[in-house]
């Protein structure tokens, strides 16, 4: 089955720690995205990448980092600089273009303990 | 700066009724307007989408109405069912390669039986 796999589904982080969220897709999509979802806030864009070895900051990139070494993978690191990291994180992918569907993973719920 | 404004935040509709969710945008460069449906604990999934060269698009019980001059678009769910209970997000994308979807804050729909 083609799709996007996010892991883990639940993640707990101690304050001051960096954690990395995994996102893998086998849809052969060039573009990948990370969104953060908070109650009542919708989906806010953290980072996105249109091609391997290239990525751009979204609206709320501070405290996050990404890499895109392979077409299939777009991991997100939540650093200790992110002051309020508890949220639901969603990864998506799409073919490049204007009106193309973005496919989402099932999300990772990160909680700071 | 919120570029896509969505209302209402929550909506309760009787089974068989019509659910209406509205969105407004400011950026005239937007060229693609999808609606996503999200169930609790899951990633959003594309429901229906429209380009600004048409005023209406219908897929089954779901219809998008688009008013380019008013910079508004809305989702109508006819004959609403309890299974439609979910959170709905409108989104928009600029007419430019290498851009990402910008989402509204979401509407939580509850269909009572």
Short mmCIF file of N, CA and C in Angstrom, two decimals, chain B:
data_model
loop_
_atom_site.label_atom_id
_atom_site.label_comp_id
_atom_site.label_asym_id
_atom_site.label_seq_id
_atom_site.Cartn_x
_atom_site.Cartn_y
_atom_site.Cartn_z
N UNK B 1 -0.33 36.37 10.96
CA UNK B 1 -1.38 36.87 10.08
C UNK B 1 -2.14 35.68 9.49
N UNK B 2 -3.43 35.65 9.79
CA UNK B 2 -4.23 34.53 9.31
C UNK B 2 -4.69 34.84 7.91
N UNK B 3 -4.34 34.03 6.95
CA UNK B 3 -4.65 34.30 5.57
C UNK B 3 -5.94 33.64 5.12
N UNK B 4 -6.40 32.63 5.87
CA UNK B 4 -7.66 31.96 5.56
C UNK B 4 -8.49 31.93 6.84
N UNK B 5 -9.63 32.61 6.81
CA UNK B 5 -10.48 32.70 7.99
C UNK B 5 -11.67 31.77 7.83
N UNK B 6 -11.88 30.91 8.80
CA UNK B 6 -12.92 29.89 8.73
C UNK B 6 -13.94 30.08 9.84
N UNK B 7 -15.21 29.86 9.50
CA UNK B 7 -16.28 29.95 10.50
C UNK B 7 -17.42 29.01 10.13
N UNK B 8 -18.20 28.55 11.10
CA UNK B 8 -18.01 28.75 12.53
C UNK B 8 -16.92 27.82 13.09
N UNK B 9 -16.58 28.00 14.33
CA UNK B 9 -15.59 27.14 14.97
C UNK B 9 -16.19 25.76 15.26
N UNK B 10 -17.49 25.74 15.60
CA UNK B 10 -18.17 24.48 15.83
C UNK B 10 -19.59 24.57 15.30
N UNK B 11 -20.18 23.42 15.00
CA UNK B 11 -21.47 23.38 14.34
C UNK B 11 -22.19 22.09 14.75
N UNK B 12 -23.44 22.24 15.15
CA UNK B 12 -24.26 21.07 15.48
C UNK B 12 -25.44 21.06 14.53
N UNK B 13 -25.63 19.93 13.85
CA UNK B 13 -26.68 19.80 12.84
C UNK B 13 -27.45 18.51 13.10
N UNK B 14 -28.75 18.58 12.85
CA UNK B 14 -29.56 17.37 12.97
C UNK B 14 -29.32 16.46 11.78
N UNK B 15 -29.45 15.17 12.01
CA UNK B 15 -29.32 14.20 10.92
C UNK B 15 -30.30 14.56 9.81
N UNK B 16 -29.79 14.56 8.58
CA UNK B 16 -30.61 14.91 7.44
C UNK B 16 -30.56 16.39 7.08
N UNK B 17 -29.99 17.20 7.94
CA UNK B 17 -29.91 18.63 7.69
C UNK B 17 -28.73 19.02 6.81
N UNK B 18 -28.62 20.31 6.56
CA UNK B 18 -27.52 20.83 5.73
C UNK B 18 -26.48 21.50 6.64
N UNK B 19 -25.23 21.10 6.47
CA UNK B 19 -24.13 21.72 7.20
C UNK B 19 -23.44 22.70 6.27
N UNK B 20 -23.18 23.91 6.76
CA UNK B 20 -22.53 24.93 5.94
C UNK B 20 -21.35 25.51 6.71
N UNK B 21 -20.19 25.46 6.07
CA UNK B 21 -18.97 26.01 6.67
C UNK B 21 -18.40 27.03 5.69
N UNK B 22 -17.99 28.17 6.22
CA UNK B 22 -17.55 29.27 5.36
C UNK B 22 -16.08 29.60 5.56
N UNK B 23 -15.45 30.02 4.47
CA UNK B 23 -14.06 30.47 4.54
C UNK B 23 -13.88 31.73 3.71
N UNK B 24 -13.00 32.59 4.16
CA UNK B 24 -12.68 33.81 3.43
C UNK B 24 -11.17 33.94 3.35
N UNK B 25 -10.70 34.51 2.26
CA UNK B 25 -9.26 34.67 2.08
C UNK B 25 -8.97 36.09 1.61
N UNK B 26 -7.72 36.49 1.73
CA UNK B 26 -7.33 37.84 1.36
C UNK B 26 -6.38 37.87 0.15
N UNK B 27 -5.59 36.84 0.02
CA UNK B 27 -4.54 36.84 -1.01
C UNK B 27 -5.11 36.43 -2.36
N UNK B 28 -5.15 37.34 -3.29
CA UNK B 28 -5.72 37.04 -4.61
C UNK B 28 -4.82 36.12 -5.43
N UNK B 29 -3.63 35.83 -4.94
CA UNK B 29 -2.74 34.90 -5.62
C UNK B 29 -3.12 33.44 -5.36
N UNK B 30 -4.03 33.21 -4.42
CA UNK B 30 -4.47 31.84 -4.17
C UNK B 30 -5.21 31.30 -5.40
N UNK B 31 -4.91 30.04 -5.72
CA UNK B 31 -5.47 29.49 -6.96
C UNK B 31 -6.02 28.09 -6.78
N UNK B 32 -6.04 27.60 -5.57
CA UNK B 32 -6.47 26.22 -5.33
C UNK B 32 -7.07 26.19 -3.94
N UNK B 33 -8.30 25.66 -3.82
CA UNK B 33 -9.03 25.74 -2.56
C UNK B 33 -9.61 24.36 -2.22
N UNK B 34 -8.89 23.60 -1.40
CA UNK B 34 -9.39 22.29 -1.00
C UNK B 34 -10.06 22.32 0.37
N UNK B 35 -10.87 21.33 0.62
CA UNK B 35 -11.43 21.08 1.95
C UNK B 35 -10.93 19.71 2.40
N UNK B 36 -10.49 19.67 3.67
CA UNK B 36 -10.02 18.43 4.25
C UNK B 36 -10.93 18.03 5.41
N UNK B 37 -11.06 16.72 5.60
CA UNK B 37 -11.87 16.15 6.68
C UNK B 37 -10.93 15.39 7.61
N UNK B 38 -11.08 15.60 8.91
CA UNK B 38 -10.21 14.92 9.86
C UNK B 38 -11.03 14.30 10.98
N UNK B 39 -10.80 13.01 11.22
CA UNK B 39 -11.41 12.33 12.36
C UNK B 39 -10.41 12.32 13.52
N UNK B 40 -10.90 12.22 14.75
CA UNK B 40 -10.01 12.31 15.92
C UNK B 40 -8.85 11.31 15.85
N UNK B 41 -7.66 11.82 16.10
CA UNK B 41 -6.47 10.98 16.14
C UNK B 41 -5.95 10.56 14.78
N UNK B 42 -6.52 11.09 13.72
CA UNK B 42 -6.12 10.73 12.36
C UNK B 42 -5.60 11.94 11.62
N UNK B 43 -4.93 11.69 10.49
CA UNK B 43 -4.52 12.79 9.65
C UNK B 43 -5.66 13.26 8.77
N UNK B 44 -5.62 14.50 8.33
CA UNK B 44 -6.68 15.01 7.43
C UNK B 44 -6.63 14.29 6.09
N UNK B 45 -7.80 14.22 5.45
CA UNK B 45 -7.90 13.61 4.11
C UNK B 45 -8.68 14.56 3.22
N UNK B 46 -8.25 14.65 1.97
CA UNK B 46 -8.92 15.55 1.02
C UNK B 46 -10.36 15.11 0.79
N UNK B 47 -11.26 16.07 0.88
CA UNK B 47 -12.69 15.81 0.68
C UNK B 47 -13.12 16.27 -0.72
N UNK B 48 -12.81 17.50 -1.05
CA UNK B 48 -13.20 18.08 -2.32
C UNK B 48 -12.38 19.35 -2.51
N UNK B 49 -12.12 19.72 -3.76
CA UNK B 49 -11.32 20.91 -4.02
C UNK B 49 -11.86 21.65 -5.24
N UNK B 50 -11.53 22.94 -5.34
CA UNK B 50 -12.03 23.76 -6.43
C UNK B 50 -10.97 24.74 -6.89
N UNK B 51 -10.98 25.09 -8.17
CA UNK B 51 -10.17 26.16 -8.71
C UNK B 51 -11.07 27.37 -8.92
N UNK B 52 -10.54 28.58 -8.92
CA UNK B 52 -11.38 29.79 -8.99
C UNK B 52 -12.03 30.03 -10.35
N UNK B 53 -11.78 29.19 -11.35
CA UNK B 53 -12.42 29.40 -12.63
C UNK B 53 -13.82 28.79 -12.69
N UNK B 54 -14.26 28.13 -11.60
CA UNK B 54 -15.63 27.62 -11.52
C UNK B 54 -16.27 28.14 -10.24
N UNK B 55 -17.60 28.27 -10.24
CA UNK B 55 -18.29 28.82 -9.08
C UNK B 55 -18.84 27.74 -8.16
N UNK B 56 -18.91 26.52 -8.66
CA UNK B 56 -19.46 25.45 -7.82
C UNK B 56 -18.92 24.10 -8.28
N UNK B 57 -18.71 23.23 -7.31
CA UNK B 57 -18.29 21.86 -7.61
C UNK B 57 -19.00 20.93 -6.64
N UNK B 58 -19.57 19.87 -7.19
CA UNK B 58 -20.35 18.95 -6.37
C UNK B 58 -19.81 17.54 -6.50
N UNK B 59 -19.66 16.87 -5.36
CA UNK B 59 -19.26 15.47 -5.34
C UNK B 59 -20.12 14.77 -4.30
N UNK B 60 -21.11 14.04 -4.79
CA UNK B 60 -22.02 13.36 -3.89
C UNK B 60 -22.79 14.35 -3.04
N UNK B 61 -22.71 14.22 -1.72
CA UNK B 61 -23.43 15.13 -0.83
C UNK B 61 -22.64 16.39 -0.51
N UNK B 62 -21.44 16.51 -1.03
CA UNK B 62 -20.56 17.62 -0.70
C UNK B 62 -20.46 18.58 -1.88
N UNK B 63 -20.65 19.88 -1.60
CA UNK B 63 -20.59 20.91 -2.63
C UNK B 63 -19.73 22.06 -2.13
N UNK B 64 -18.84 22.54 -3.01
CA UNK B 64 -18.11 23.79 -2.74
C UNK B 64 -18.75 24.88 -3.58
N UNK B 65 -19.05 26.00 -2.92
CA UNK B 65 -19.49 27.20 -3.63
C UNK B 65 -18.36 28.22 -3.53
N UNK B 66 -18.06 28.87 -4.65
CA UNK B 66 -16.90 29.77 -4.69
C UNK B 66 -17.34 31.13 -5.23
N UNK B 67 -17.01 32.19 -4.51
CA UNK B 67 -17.33 33.56 -4.92
C UNK B 67 -16.01 34.32 -5.02
N UNK B 68 -15.49 34.43 -6.25
CA UNK B 68 -14.17 35.02 -6.44
C UNK B 68 -14.16 36.51 -6.09
N UNK B 69 -15.21 37.23 -6.43
CA UNK B 69 -15.23 38.67 -6.18
C UNK B 69 -15.27 38.97 -4.68
N UNK B 70 -15.96 38.12 -3.93
CA UNK B 70 -16.03 38.31 -2.48
C UNK B 70 -14.88 37.64 -1.76
N UNK B 71 -14.09 36.87 -2.47
CA UNK B 71 -12.97 36.09 -1.90
C UNK B 71 -13.48 35.21 -0.77
N UNK B 72 -14.53 34.45 -1.09
CA UNK B 72 -15.13 33.55 -0.12
C UNK B 72 -15.44 32.21 -0.78
N UNK B 73 -15.38 31.16 0.00
CA UNK B 73 -15.83 29.86 -0.48
C UNK B 73 -16.40 29.08 0.69
N UNK B 74 -17.31 28.18 0.37
CA UNK B 74 -18.01 27.47 1.43
C UNK B 74 -18.22 26.01 1.08
N UNK B 75 -18.36 25.22 2.12
CA UNK B 75 -18.63 23.78 1.98
C UNK B 75 -20.06 23.53 2.46
N UNK B 76 -20.83 22.85 1.62
CA UNK B 76 -22.18 22.45 1.99
C UNK B 76 -22.24 20.93 2.04
N UNK B 77 -22.73 20.41 3.16
CA UNK B 77 -22.91 18.97 3.28
C UNK B 77 -24.42 18.73 3.34
N UNK B 78 -24.93 18.13 2.30
CA UNK B 78 -26.37 17.85 2.23
C UNK B 78 -26.67 16.55 2.97
N UNK B 79 -27.90 16.44 3.48
CA UNK B 79 -28.33 15.21 4.16
C UNK B 79 -27.25 14.73 5.13
N UNK B 80 -26.86 15.61 6.04
CA UNK B 80 -25.77 15.31 6.97
C UNK B 80 -26.07 14.06 7.78
N UNK B 81 -25.02 13.24 7.96
CA UNK B 81 -25.13 11.97 8.67
C UNK B 81 -24.21 11.95 9.89
N UNK B 82 -24.52 11.13 10.90
CA UNK B 82 -23.62 11.05 12.06
C UNK B 82 -22.18 10.72 11.69
N UNK B 83 -21.99 9.95 10.64
CA UNK B 83 -20.65 9.62 10.17
C UNK B 83 -19.89 10.81 9.60
N UNK B 84 -20.59 11.92 9.37
CA UNK B 84 -19.93 13.14 8.89
C UNK B 84 -19.32 13.92 10.05
N UNK B 85 -19.61 13.52 11.28
CA UNK B 85 -19.08 14.22 12.46
C UNK B 85 -17.56 14.14 12.44
N UNK B 86 -16.93 15.28 12.31
CA UNK B 86 -15.48 15.36 12.14
C UNK B 86 -15.09 16.83 12.19
N UNK B 87 -13.79 17.08 12.05
CA UNK B 87 -13.32 18.45 11.92
C UNK B 87 -13.00 18.72 10.45
N UNK B 88 -13.46 19.85 9.97
CA UNK B 88 -13.29 20.21 8.56
C UNK B 88 -12.38 21.44 8.46
N UNK B 89 -11.43 21.37 7.56
CA UNK B 89 -10.50 22.47 7.33
C UNK B 89 -10.61 22.94 5.89
N UNK B 90 -10.74 24.23 5.71
CA UNK B 90 -10.54 24.79 4.38
C UNK B 90 -9.07 25.16 4.25
N UNK B 91 -8.62 25.26 3.03
CA UNK B 91 -7.22 25.60 2.78
C UNK B 91 -7.12 26.35 1.46
N UNK B 92 -5.96 26.94 1.25
CA UNK B 92 -5.71 27.66 0.00
C UNK B 92 -4.23 27.54 -0.34
N UNK B 93 -3.97 27.67 -1.63
CA UNK B 93 -2.58 27.54 -2.09
C UNK B 93 -2.33 28.57 -3.17
N UNK B 94 -1.14 29.16 -3.14
CA UNK B 94 -0.82 30.18 -4.13
C UNK B 94 -0.56 29.56 -5.49
N UNK B 95 -0.81 30.35 -6.52
CA UNK B 95 -0.58 29.91 -7.89
C UNK B 95 0.90 30.02 -8.21
N UNK B 96 1.66 29.16 -7.55
CA UNK B 96 3.12 29.22 -7.71
C UNK B 96 3.69 27.90 -7.26
N UNK B 97 4.56 27.34 -8.08
CA UNK B 97 5.20 26.10 -7.70
C UNK B 97 6.07 26.34 -6.47
N UNK B 98 6.20 25.33 -5.66
CA UNK B 98 7.04 25.45 -4.49
C UNK B 98 6.38 26.11 -3.31
N UNK B 99 5.06 26.13 -3.29
CA UNK B 99 4.34 26.71 -2.15
C UNK B 99 3.57 25.61 -1.44
N UNK B 100 3.09 25.93 -0.24
CA UNK B 100 2.40 24.95 0.58
C UNK B 100 0.99 25.43 0.90
N UNK B 101 0.13 24.48 1.28
CA UNK B 101 -1.23 24.81 1.66
C UNK B 101 -1.25 25.63 2.94
N UNK B 102 -2.15 26.61 2.97
CA UNK B 102 -2.41 27.40 4.17
C UNK B 102 -3.81 27.06 4.62
N UNK B 103 -3.94 26.68 5.90
CA UNK B 103 -5.20 26.16 6.41
C UNK B 103 -5.95 27.16 7.27
N UNK B 104 -7.29 27.03 7.27
CA UNK B 104 -8.11 27.72 8.25
C UNK B 104 -8.00 27.00 9.58
N UNK B 105 -8.67 27.55 10.61
CA UNK B 105 -8.53 27.00 11.95
C UNK B 105 -9.41 25.79 12.21
N UNK B 106 -10.30 25.47 11.29
CA UNK B 106 -11.09 24.27 11.44
C UNK B 106 -12.48 24.50 12.02
N UNK B 107 -13.39 23.61 11.65
CA UNK B 107 -14.76 23.60 12.17
C UNK B 107 -15.08 22.20 12.64
N UNK B 108 -15.49 22.07 13.89
CA UNK B 108 -15.87 20.77 14.42
C UNK B 108 -17.37 20.58 14.21
N UNK B 109 -17.71 19.60 13.40
CA UNK B 109 -19.11 19.32 13.07
C UNK B 109 -19.60 18.12 13.87
N UNK B 110 -20.74 18.30 14.50
CA UNK B 110 -21.41 17.19 15.18
C UNK B 110 -22.79 17.03 14.58
N UNK B 111 -23.08 15.83 14.09
CA UNK B 111 -24.38 15.54 13.51
C UNK B 111 -25.13 14.65 14.49
N UNK B 112 -26.22 15.16 15.01
CA UNK B 112 -26.96 14.40 16.01
C UNK B 112 -28.00 13.52 15.34
N UNK B 113 -28.16 12.34 15.89
CA UNK B 113 -29.12 11.39 15.33
C UNK B 113 -30.44 11.47 16.08
#
